Amino acid sequence: MDLAALESTVNAILLNPSYHGPLSVLKGLRNGLTYGTKIRFPHALVMVLLFRSEPLRQKLQSIFAATRAHATTLGSFVALYKALMLFLRTASPSGKEEGAHAFWAGLLAGWAVFGRGPRSAVKEQIVVYVFARVCLAAAKLGVEKGAVPGVLNVGGTEVPWWGVFAALSWGCVMWLFRWHPEKVQGSLRSSMTYLYTNADHWTGWKDFLWHNK
């Protein structure tokens, strides 16, 4: 079989509607691995090189470990979520996706991938990222549906809900960092230490302008 015939056979399988469900699970795994690598590698590269004083070999190992953990975690979640959605759709009397399927598939996959086992830094970062976006989306939906006022009265002044949300977020994180820094997520704590704590210390013009001590 030549390459053209092989490609034609593979494409025929990939485009066959009968195989679409299982193949979407595999494609989801591929996308999770790829996206996790693209997201984590540059982040780990910057954070490790900027904020860690380790030998180069250890830095490279840390970057690789964080990238692999993020990619495999995200890939596992996507594949499991897609598999659960396929199962729920198949098990449904209508044979179609129903309103709560996404919630239950996300809940079960979230517990299996993120909720069980050790609480790693990578898992924590992904969950906190998702939680923040859920809160923001819920607030927007609440305003859209009229359940949350779009404008709040603060001391007699009308303030958009986004202003209150932003102010409370920054007020809370700065208070936590000031008095309970150990409770702040690791990468955020490192960034805040660089920005705020290191700004209080210098011994001359070099570590005032050029670098931190």
PDB file of C-alpha atoms in Angstrom:
ATOM      1  CA  MET A   1       0.000   0.000   0.000  1.00  0.00           C
ATOM      2  CA  ASP A   2       1.486   3.354  -1.043  1.00  0.00           C
ATOM      3  CA  LEU A   3       1.360   6.485   1.087  1.00  0.00           C
ATOM      4  CA  ALA A   4      -1.516   8.026  -0.849  1.00  0.00           C
ATOM      5  CA  ALA A   5      -3.683   4.927  -0.346  1.00  0.00           C
ATOM      6  CA  LEU A   6      -2.737   4.772   3.338  1.00  0.00           C
ATOM      7  CA  GLU A   7      -3.620   8.432   3.809  1.00  0.00           C
ATOM      8  CA  SER A   8      -6.943   7.878   2.066  1.00  0.00           C
ATOM      9  CA  THR A   9      -7.740   4.915   4.332  1.00  0.00           C
ATOM     10  CA  VAL A  10      -6.820   6.829   7.489  1.00  0.00           C
ATOM     11  CA  ASN A  11      -8.893   9.835   6.415  1.00  0.00           C
ATOM     12  CA  ALA A  12     -11.854   7.572   5.658  1.00  0.00           C
ATOM     13  CA  ILE A  13     -11.706   6.224   9.212  1.00  0.00           C
ATOM     14  CA  LEU A  14     -11.258   9.678  10.757  1.00  0.00           C
ATOM     15  CA  LEU A  15     -14.193  11.108   8.810  1.00  0.00           C
ATOM     16  CA  ASN A  16     -16.525   8.167   9.451  1.00  0.00           C
ATOM     17  CA  PRO A  17     -19.378   9.459  11.679  1.00  0.00           C
ATOM     18  CA  SER A  18     -19.535   6.111  13.462  1.00  0.00           C
ATOM     19  CA  TYR A  19     -16.100   6.698  14.953  1.00  0.00           C
ATOM     20  CA  HIS A  20     -16.520  10.392  15.723  1.00  0.00           C
ATOM     21  CA  GLY A  21     -17.235   9.965  19.449  1.00  0.00           C
ATOM     22  CA  PRO A  22     -14.230   7.806  20.384  1.00  0.00           C
ATOM     23  CA  LEU A  23     -11.956   9.769  18.064  1.00  0.00           C
ATOM     24  CA  SER A  24     -13.001  13.031  19.741  1.00  0.00           C
ATOM     25  CA  VAL A  25     -11.719  11.566  23.010  1.00  0.00           C
ATOM     26  CA  LEU A  26      -8.319  10.897  21.429  1.00  0.00           C
ATOM     27  CA  LYS A  27      -8.271  14.339  19.807  1.00  0.00           C
ATOM     28  CA  GLY A  28      -9.136  15.863  23.184  1.00  0.00           C
ATOM     29  CA  LEU A  29      -6.206  14.041  24.783  1.00  0.00           C
ATOM     30  CA  ARG A  30      -3.914  15.319  22.039  1.00  0.00           C
ATOM     31  CA  ASN A  31      -5.187  18.888  22.422  1.00  0.00           C
ATOM     32  CA  GLY A  32      -4.835  18.787  26.209  1.00  0.00           C
ATOM     33  CA  LEU A  33      -1.239  17.580  25.990  1.00  0.00           C
ATOM     34  CA  THR A  34      -0.367  20.161  23.341  1.00  0.00           C
ATOM     35  CA  TYR A  35      -2.086  23.101  25.010  1.00  0.00           C
ATOM     36  CA  GLY A  36      -0.713  22.209  28.436  1.00  0.00           C
ATOM     37  CA  THR A  37       2.800  22.159  27.027  1.00  0.00           C
ATOM     38  CA  LYS A  38       2.366  25.471  25.201  1.00  0.00           C
ATOM     39  CA  ILE A  39       0.950  27.167  28.301  1.00  0.00           C
ATOM     40  CA  ARG A  40       3.249  25.759  30.980  1.00  0.00           C
ATOM     41  CA  PHE A  41       6.645  25.685  29.271  1.00  0.00           C
ATOM     42  CA  PRO A  42       7.090  29.463  28.790  1.00  0.00           C
ATOM     43  CA  HIS A  43       5.557  30.153  32.213  1.00  0.00           C
ATOM     44  CA  ALA A  44       7.837  27.663  33.959  1.00  0.00           C
ATOM     45  CA  LEU A  45      10.817  28.908  31.978  1.00  0.00           C
ATOM     46  CA  VAL A  46      10.288  32.510  33.098  1.00  0.00           C
ATOM     47  CA  MET A  47       9.375  31.730  36.715  1.00  0.00           C
ATOM     48  CA  VAL A  48      12.253  29.295  37.282  1.00  0.00           C
ATOM     49  CA  LEU A  49      14.892  31.453  35.624  1.00  0.00           C
ATOM     50  CA  LEU A  50      13.749  34.631  37.373  1.00  0.00           C
ATOM     51  CA  PHE A  51      12.968  33.432  40.861  1.00  0.00           C
ATOM     52  CA  ARG A  52      15.062  30.336  41.564  1.00  0.00           C
ATOM     53  CA  SER A  53      18.727  30.277  42.447  1.00  0.00           C
ATOM     54  CA  GLU A  54      19.525  26.679  41.529  1.00  0.00           C
ATOM     55  CA  PRO A  55      22.118  25.069  39.279  1.00  0.00           C
ATOM     56  CA  LEU A  56      21.122  25.098  35.619  1.00  0.00           C
ATOM     57  CA  ARG A  57      20.538  21.345  35.581  1.00  0.00           C
ATOM     58  CA  GLN A  58      18.015  21.593  38.422  1.00  0.00           C
ATOM     59  CA  LYS A  59      16.308  24.527  36.751  1.00  0.00           C
ATOM     60  CA  LEU A  60      15.883  22.560  33.534  1.00  0.00           C
ATOM     61  CA  GLN A  61      14.556  19.570  35.468  1.00  0.00           C
ATOM     62  CA  SER A  62      12.022  21.803  37.252  1.00  0.00           C
ATOM     63  CA  ILE A  63      10.880  23.316  33.953  1.00  0.00           C
ATOM     64  CA  PHE A  64      10.462  19.880  32.373  1.00  0.00           C
ATOM     65  CA  ALA A  65       8.641  18.461  35.405  1.00  0.00           C
ATOM     66  CA  ALA A  66       6.178  21.359  35.576  1.00  0.00           C
ATOM     67  CA  THR A  67       5.542  21.208  31.826  1.00  0.00           C
ATOM     68  CA  ARG A  68       4.978  17.454  31.866  1.00  0.00           C
ATOM     69  CA  ALA A  69       2.671  17.672  34.903  1.00  0.00           C
ATOM     70  CA  HIS A  70       0.564  20.424  33.344  1.00  0.00           C
ATOM     71  CA  ALA A  71       0.314  18.686  29.970  1.00  0.00           C
ATOM     72  CA  THR A  72      -0.575  15.246  31.340  1.00  0.00           C
ATOM     73  CA  THR A  73      -3.040  16.647  33.860  1.00  0.00           C
ATOM     74  CA  LEU A  74      -4.865  18.750  31.290  1.00  0.00           C
ATOM     75  CA  GLY A  75      -4.757  15.972  28.695  1.00  0.00           C
ATOM     76  CA  SER A  76      -6.182  13.468  31.189  1.00  0.00           C
ATOM     77  CA  PHE A  77      -9.004  15.816  32.148  1.00  0.00           C
ATOM     78  CA  VAL A  78      -9.992  16.600  28.567  1.00  0.00           C
ATOM     79  CA  ALA A  79      -9.978  12.937  27.539  1.00  0.00           C
ATOM     80  CA  LEU A  80     -11.965  11.832  30.591  1.00  0.00           C
ATOM     81  CA  TYR A  81     -14.454  14.678  30.196  1.00  0.00           C
ATOM     82  CA  LYS A  82     -15.008  13.845  26.535  1.00  0.00           C
ATOM     83  CA  ALA A  83     -15.384  10.141  27.368  1.00  0.00           C
ATOM     84  CA  LEU A  84     -17.960  10.902  30.068  1.00  0.00           C
ATOM     85  CA  MET A  85     -19.872  13.192  27.728  1.00  0.00           C
ATOM     86  CA  LEU A  86     -19.931  10.390  25.149  1.00  0.00           C
ATOM     87  CA  PHE A  87     -21.179   7.927  27.765  1.00  0.00           C
ATOM     88  CA  LEU A  88     -23.896  10.260  29.058  1.00  0.00           C
ATOM     89  CA  ARG A  89     -25.070  11.074  25.554  1.00  0.00           C
ATOM     90  CA  THR A  90     -25.178   7.386  24.632  1.00  0.00           C
ATOM     91  CA  ALA A  91     -26.986   6.467  27.851  1.00  0.00           C
ATOM     92  CA  SER A  92     -29.559   9.239  27.443  1.00  0.00           C
ATOM     93  CA  PRO A  93     -33.024   8.068  26.308  1.00  0.00           C
ATOM     94  CA  SER A  94     -32.937  10.692  23.567  1.00  0.00           C
ATOM     95  CA  GLY A  95     -29.428   9.742  22.487  1.00  0.00           C
ATOM     96  CA  LYS A  96     -28.538  13.427  22.612  1.00  0.00           C
ATOM     97  CA  GLU A  97     -26.703  15.742  24.977  1.00  0.00           C
ATOM     98  CA  GLU A  98     -28.872  17.122  27.765  1.00  0.00           C
ATOM     99  CA  GLY A  99     -28.509  20.312  29.783  1.00  0.00           C
ATOM    100  CA  ALA A 100     -26.757  18.886  32.848  1.00  0.00           C
ATOM    101  CA  HIS A 101     -24.399  16.510  31.036  1.00  0.00           C
ATOM    102  CA  ALA A 102     -21.547  19.029  30.864  1.00  0.00           C
ATOM    103  CA  PHE A 103     -21.819  19.753  34.586  1.00  0.00           C
ATOM    104  CA  TRP A 104     -21.777  16.104  35.653  1.00  0.00           C
ATOM    105  CA  ALA A 105     -19.004  15.164  33.243  1.00  0.00           C
ATOM    106  CA  GLY A 106     -16.938  18.131  34.431  1.00  0.00           C
ATOM    107  CA  LEU A 107     -17.639  17.332  38.077  1.00  0.00           C
ATOM    108  CA  LEU A 108     -16.644  13.679  37.783  1.00  0.00           C
ATOM    109  CA  ALA A 109     -13.585  14.363  35.640  1.00  0.00           C
ATOM    110  CA  GLY A 110     -12.582  17.227  37.937  1.00  0.00           C
ATOM    111  CA  TRP A 111     -12.752  14.963  40.979  1.00  0.00           C
ATOM    112  CA  ALA A 112     -10.889  12.124  39.278  1.00  0.00           C
ATOM    113  CA  VAL A 113      -8.059  14.276  37.880  1.00  0.00           C
ATOM    114  CA  PHE A 114      -7.801  17.236  40.257  1.00  0.00           C
ATOM    115  CA  GLY A 115      -9.615  16.206  43.434  1.00  0.00           C
ATOM    116  CA  ARG A 116      -7.959  12.875  44.157  1.00  0.00           C
ATOM    117  CA  GLY A 117      -4.366  12.212  45.040  1.00  0.00           C
ATOM    118  CA  PRO A 118      -1.761  14.706  46.204  1.00  0.00           C
ATOM    119  CA  ARG A 119      -2.515  18.416  45.848  1.00  0.00           C
ATOM    120  CA  SER A 120       0.272  19.519  43.539  1.00  0.00           C
ATOM    121  CA  ALA A 121       1.163  23.101  42.666  1.00  0.00           C
ATOM    122  CA  VAL A 122       0.190  22.560  39.023  1.00  0.00           C
ATOM    123  CA  LYS A 123      -3.250  21.187  39.918  1.00  0.00           C
ATOM    124  CA  GLU A 124      -3.813  24.021  42.365  1.00  0.00           C
ATOM    125  CA  GLN A 125      -2.899  26.658  39.771  1.00  0.00           C
ATOM    126  CA  ILE A 126      -5.241  25.192  37.155  1.00  0.00           C
ATOM    127  CA  VAL A 127      -8.162  24.909  39.592  1.00  0.00           C
ATOM    128  CA  VAL A 128      -7.654  28.436  40.950  1.00  0.00           C
ATOM    129  CA  TYR A 129      -7.464  29.758  37.371  1.00  0.00           C
ATOM    130  CA  VAL A 130     -10.738  28.017  36.505  1.00  0.00           C
ATOM    131  CA  PHE A 131     -12.411  29.141  39.752  1.00  0.00           C
ATOM    132  CA  ALA A 132     -11.541  32.784  39.094  1.00  0.00           C
ATOM    133  CA  ARG A 133     -13.015  32.580  35.587  1.00  0.00           C
ATOM    134  CA  VAL A 134     -16.148  30.876  36.928  1.00  0.00           C
ATOM    135  CA  CYS A 135     -16.670  33.685  39.452  1.00  0.00           C
ATOM    136  CA  LEU A 136     -16.234  36.344  36.777  1.00  0.00           C
ATOM    137  CA  ALA A 137     -18.534  34.567  34.314  1.00  0.00           C
ATOM    138  CA  ALA A 138     -21.157  34.026  37.054  1.00  0.00           C
ATOM    139  CA  ALA A 139     -21.064  37.722  37.933  1.00  0.00           C
ATOM    140  CA  LYS A 140     -21.498  38.704  34.281  1.00  0.00           C
ATOM    141  CA  LEU A 141     -24.356  36.230  33.887  1.00  0.00           C
ATOM    142  CA  GLY A 142     -25.959  37.527  37.081  1.00  0.00           C
ATOM    143  CA  VAL A 143     -25.866  41.100  35.781  1.00  0.00           C
ATOM    144  CA  GLU A 144     -27.223  39.994  32.411  1.00  0.00           C
ATOM    145  CA  LYS A 145     -30.112  38.118  34.026  1.00  0.00           C
ATOM    146  CA  GLY A 146     -30.854  40.919  36.476  1.00  0.00           C
ATOM    147  CA  ALA A 147     -29.981  38.842  39.545  1.00  0.00           C
ATOM    148  CA  VAL A 148     -27.004  41.089  40.339  1.00  0.00           C
ATOM    149  CA  PRO A 149     -27.193  44.870  39.995  1.00  0.00           C
ATOM    150  CA  GLY A 150     -24.959  46.247  37.279  1.00  0.00           C
ATOM    151  CA  VAL A 151     -24.302  49.336  39.387  1.00  0.00           C
ATOM    152  CA  LEU A 152     -23.778  49.305  43.167  1.00  0.00           C
ATOM    153  CA  ASN A 153     -24.356  52.176  45.557  1.00  0.00           C
ATOM    154  CA  VAL A 154     -21.181  52.688  47.579  1.00  0.00           C
ATOM    155  CA  GLY A 155     -21.364  55.567  50.039  1.00  0.00           C
ATOM    156  CA  GLY A 156     -23.927  57.366  47.918  1.00  0.00           C
ATOM    157  CA  THR A 157     -21.896  56.930  44.751  1.00  0.00           C
ATOM    158  CA  GLU A 158     -22.922  54.618  41.952  1.00  0.00           C
ATOM    159  CA  VAL A 159     -20.064  52.262  41.104  1.00  0.00           C
ATOM    160  CA  PRO A 160     -20.108  49.566  38.354  1.00  0.00           C
ATOM    161  CA  TRP A 161     -19.909  46.052  39.788  1.00  0.00           C
ATOM    162  CA  TRP A 162     -16.562  45.533  38.030  1.00  0.00           C
ATOM    163  CA  GLY A 163     -15.011  48.370  40.035  1.00  0.00           C
ATOM    164  CA  VAL A 164     -16.148  46.825  43.311  1.00  0.00           C
ATOM    165  CA  PHE A 165     -14.956  43.382  42.209  1.00  0.00           C
ATOM    166  CA  ALA A 166     -11.532  44.714  41.203  1.00  0.00           C
ATOM    167  CA  ALA A 167     -11.100  46.745  44.384  1.00  0.00           C
ATOM    168  CA  LEU A 168     -12.079  43.867  46.672  1.00  0.00           C
ATOM    169  CA  SER A 169      -9.803  41.446  44.803  1.00  0.00           C
ATOM    170  CA  TRP A 170      -6.770  43.702  45.188  1.00  0.00           C
ATOM    171  CA  GLY A 171      -7.582  44.664  48.733  1.00  0.00           C
ATOM    172  CA  CYS A 172      -7.888  41.034  49.782  1.00  0.00           C
ATOM    173  CA  VAL A 173      -4.757  39.796  48.025  1.00  0.00           C
ATOM    174  CA  MET A 174      -2.614  42.635  49.386  1.00  0.00           C
ATOM    175  CA  TRP A 175      -3.857  42.011  52.931  1.00  0.00           C
ATOM    176  CA  LEU A 176      -3.171  38.293  52.595  1.00  0.00           C
ATOM    177  CA  PHE A 177       0.293  38.910  51.198  1.00  0.00           C
ATOM    178  CA  ARG A 178       1.098  41.387  53.964  1.00  0.00           C
ATOM    179  CA  TRP A 179      -0.027  39.282  56.901  1.00  0.00           C
ATOM    180  CA  HIS A 180      -0.341  35.688  55.664  1.00  0.00           C
ATOM    181  CA  PRO A 181       2.057  35.328  52.700  1.00  0.00           C
ATOM    182  CA  GLU A 182       2.434  31.601  53.261  1.00  0.00           C
ATOM    183  CA  LYS A 183      -1.230  31.168  52.283  1.00  0.00           C
ATOM    184  CA  VAL A 184      -0.781  32.868  48.904  1.00  0.00           C
ATOM    185  CA  GLN A 185      -0.223  30.556  45.937  1.00  0.00           C
ATOM    186  CA  GLY A 186       3.489  30.002  45.280  1.00  0.00           C
ATOM    187  CA  SER A 187       3.994  31.647  41.880  1.00  0.00           C
ATOM    188  CA  LEU A 188       1.839  34.619  42.862  1.00  0.00           C
ATOM    189  CA  ARG A 189       3.783  34.965  46.119  1.00  0.00           C
ATOM    190  CA  SER A 190       7.073  34.956  44.199  1.00  0.00           C
ATOM    191  CA  SER A 191       5.798  37.645  41.855  1.00  0.00           C
ATOM    192  CA  MET A 192       4.512  39.777  44.723  1.00  0.00           C
ATOM    193  CA  THR A 193       7.753  39.371  46.653  1.00  0.00           C
ATOM    194  CA  TYR A 194       9.655  40.624  43.619  1.00  0.00           C
ATOM    195  CA  LEU A 195       7.286  43.553  43.116  1.00  0.00           C
ATOM    196  CA  TYR A 196       6.648  44.739  46.666  1.00  0.00           C
ATOM    197  CA  THR A 197       9.022  43.222  49.236  1.00  0.00           C
ATOM    198  CA  ASN A 198      12.187  43.586  47.165  1.00  0.00           C
ATOM    199  CA  ALA A 199      11.286  47.212  46.503  1.00  0.00           C
ATOM    200  CA  ASP A 200      12.072  47.947  50.184  1.00  0.00           C
ATOM    201  CA  HIS A 201      15.721  46.826  50.076  1.00  0.00           C
ATOM    202  CA  TRP A 202      18.859  48.130  48.347  1.00  0.00           C
ATOM    203  CA  THR A 203      22.486  48.834  49.224  1.00  0.00           C
ATOM    204  CA  GLY A 204      23.446  51.171  46.369  1.00  0.00           C
ATOM    205  CA  TRP A 205      22.599  52.272  42.868  1.00  0.00           C
ATOM    206  CA  LYS A 206      23.244  48.859  41.310  1.00  0.00           C
ATOM    207  CA  ASP A 207      20.645  46.957  43.290  1.00  0.00           C
ATOM    208  CA  PHE A 208      18.358  50.002  43.243  1.00  0.00           C
ATOM    209  CA  LEU A 209      18.170  50.339  39.453  1.00  0.00           C
ATOM    210  CA  TRP A 210      19.859  47.350  37.847  1.00  0.00           C
ATOM    211  CA  HIS A 211      18.866  44.328  39.934  1.00  0.00           C
ATOM    212  CA  ASN A 212      17.561  43.221  43.312  1.00  0.00           C
ATOM    213  CA  LYS A 213      20.013  42.158  45.976  1.00  0.00           C
TER     214      LYS A 213
END
